Amino acid sequence: MSSIQLDLTPLDNAIARLDEGWTRYQRDVSDIQIRDGLIQRFEFTYEISHKMLRRFLELTSANPAEFDGMAFQDMIRTGNERGLLLGDWPAWRKYREMRSRTSHTYDEEVAIEVVKGIPAFQREAAHLLQRLRAGIE
């Protein structure tokens, strides 16, 4: 039995909401309100994903403090090295750029660009959840 205590429910729920939003958006890609909701769901799923990754790395490290001040890209590289992520730093840098651009989704082109990247992120988040579950069990 593992001693790792990490509640993955928030990540599981966020991924489910993102998947729901994607499915609904696919029914009518001209619905800007649904698109905007989908982008918001991407935002919080992205935030929860990397926070859960950091927590897991802290909980499974001999020196948890090393992750406190660790740069985001180093945390992603570490997660990738441990097989927790599908994508490497360039992929996660793209997700991070998508997230930083979401405050500009009033710009039609930006919103469309962010939405285009969501399916790859959905696969990434689902993989992360699966790997975290396996690491906890």
Coordinates of C-alpha atoms in Angstrom, one line a residue:
M1 CA 0.0 0.0 0.0
S2 CA 1.3 3.4 -1.0
S3 CA 1.8 6.2 1.5
I4 CA 1.3 8.9 -1.1
Q5 CA -1.7 11.1 -0.3
L6 CA -2.9 13.0 -3.3
D7 CA -6.5 13.7 -4.1
L8 CA -6.8 13.5 -7.8
T9 CA -10.5 14.4 -7.8
P10 CA -10.0 18.0 -8.8
L11 CA -7.9 17.0 -11.8
D12 CA -10.3 14.2 -12.8
N13 CA -13.3 16.6 -12.6
A14 CA -11.5 19.4 -14.5
I15 CA -10.6 16.9 -17.4
A16 CA -14.2 15.7 -17.5
R17 CA -15.5 19.3 -17.7
L18 CA -13.0 20.1 -20.5
D19 CA -14.0 17.0 -22.4
E20 CA -17.7 17.9 -22.0
G21 CA -16.9 21.4 -23.3
W22 CA -15.0 20.1 -26.3
T23 CA -17.9 17.7 -27.2
R24 CA -20.4 20.5 -26.9
Y25 CA -18.2 22.9 -28.9
Q26 CA -17.9 20.3 -31.7
R27 CA -21.7 20.4 -32.1
D28 CA -21.6 24.1 -33.1
V29 CA -18.2 25.6 -33.6
S30 CA -19.8 29.0 -34.4
D31 CA -21.2 29.3 -30.8
I32 CA -18.8 31.9 -29.3
Q33 CA -20.3 31.5 -25.9
I34 CA -19.6 27.8 -25.8
R35 CA -16.1 28.4 -27.2
D36 CA -15.4 30.9 -24.5
G37 CA -16.5 28.4 -21.8
L38 CA -14.3 25.8 -23.4
I39 CA -11.3 28.2 -23.1
Q40 CA -12.1 28.8 -19.5
R41 CA -12.2 25.0 -18.9
F42 CA -8.9 24.7 -20.6
E43 CA -7.5 27.4 -18.2
F44 CA -8.4 25.7 -15.0
T45 CA -7.5 22.2 -16.3
Y46 CA -4.1 23.5 -17.2
E47 CA -3.6 25.1 -13.8
I48 CA -4.7 22.0 -11.9
S49 CA -2.6 19.8 -14.1
H50 CA 0.7 21.4 -13.4
K51 CA -0.2 21.9 -9.7
M52 CA -0.9 18.2 -9.3
L53 CA 2.3 17.4 -11.2
R54 CA 4.3 19.5 -8.8
R55 CA 2.6 18.0 -5.7
F56 CA 3.2 14.5 -6.9
L57 CA 6.9 15.2 -7.6
E58 CA 7.2 16.7 -4.1
L59 CA 5.5 13.8 -2.5
T60 CA 7.6 11.2 -4.3
S61 CA 10.9 13.0 -4.0
A62 CA 13.6 12.3 -1.4
N63 CA 14.0 16.1 -1.2
P64 CA 10.6 17.7 -1.7
A65 CA 12.0 21.2 -1.1
E66 CA 13.8 21.0 -4.4
F67 CA 10.5 21.5 -6.2
D68 CA 9.5 24.6 -4.2
G69 CA 11.5 27.1 -6.2
M70 CA 12.0 24.9 -9.3
A71 CA 11.4 26.7 -12.6
F72 CA 8.4 25.5 -14.5
Q73 CA 10.4 24.2 -17.4
D74 CA 12.6 22.1 -15.0
M75 CA 9.5 20.7 -13.3
I76 CA 8.1 19.7 -16.8
R77 CA 11.4 18.1 -17.7
T78 CA 11.5 16.2 -14.5
G79 CA 7.9 15.0 -15.0
N80 CA 8.7 14.0 -18.5
E81 CA 11.8 12.1 -17.4
R82 CA 9.7 10.2 -14.8
G83 CA 7.2 9.2 -17.6
L84 CA 4.4 11.3 -16.1
L85 CA 3.9 13.4 -19.3
L86 CA 3.3 12.7 -22.9
G87 CA 4.8 16.0 -24.0
D88 CA 8.2 17.4 -23.4
W89 CA 9.1 21.0 -22.6
P90 CA 8.3 22.4 -26.0
A91 CA 4.8 20.9 -25.9
W92 CA 4.2 22.3 -22.4
R93 CA 5.7 25.6 -23.4
K94 CA 2.9 25.7 -26.1
Y95 CA 0.2 25.0 -23.5
R96 CA 1.7 27.6 -21.2
E97 CA 1.6 30.1 -24.1
M98 CA -2.0 29.1 -24.8
R99 CA -2.9 29.8 -21.2
S100 CA -1.2 33.2 -21.2
R101 CA -3.1 34.1 -24.3
T102 CA -6.5 33.2 -22.9
S103 CA -6.8 36.7 -21.4
H104 CA -6.9 37.9 -25.0
T105 CA -9.7 35.7 -26.2
Y106 CA -11.8 38.7 -27.2
D107 CA -9.4 38.6 -30.2
E108 CA -11.1 36.1 -32.5
E109 CA -7.8 34.8 -34.0
V110 CA -6.3 34.2 -30.6
A111 CA -9.4 32.4 -29.4
I112 CA -9.3 30.1 -32.4
E113 CA -5.6 29.4 -32.0
V114 CA -6.1 28.5 -28.3
V115 CA -9.0 26.2 -29.2
K116 CA -6.9 24.4 -31.8
G117 CA -4.4 23.4 -29.2
I118 CA -7.0 22.0 -26.8
P119 CA -7.2 18.4 -28.1
A120 CA -3.5 17.8 -27.7
F121 CA -3.7 19.2 -24.1
Q122 CA -6.7 16.9 -23.4
R123 CA -4.6 13.9 -24.3
E124 CA -1.8 15.3 -22.1
A125 CA -4.0 15.9 -19.1
A126 CA -5.6 12.4 -19.4
H127 CA -2.2 10.8 -19.6
L128 CA -1.0 12.8 -16.6
L129 CA -4.0 11.7 -14.6
Q130 CA -3.5 8.1 -15.5
R131 CA 0.2 8.2 -14.6
L132 CA -0.5 9.9 -11.3
R133 CA -3.1 7.3 -10.4
A134 CA -0.7 4.5 -11.2
G135 CA 2.0 6.3 -9.0
I136 CA -0.4 6.5 -6.1
E137 CA -1.7 3.0 -6.2

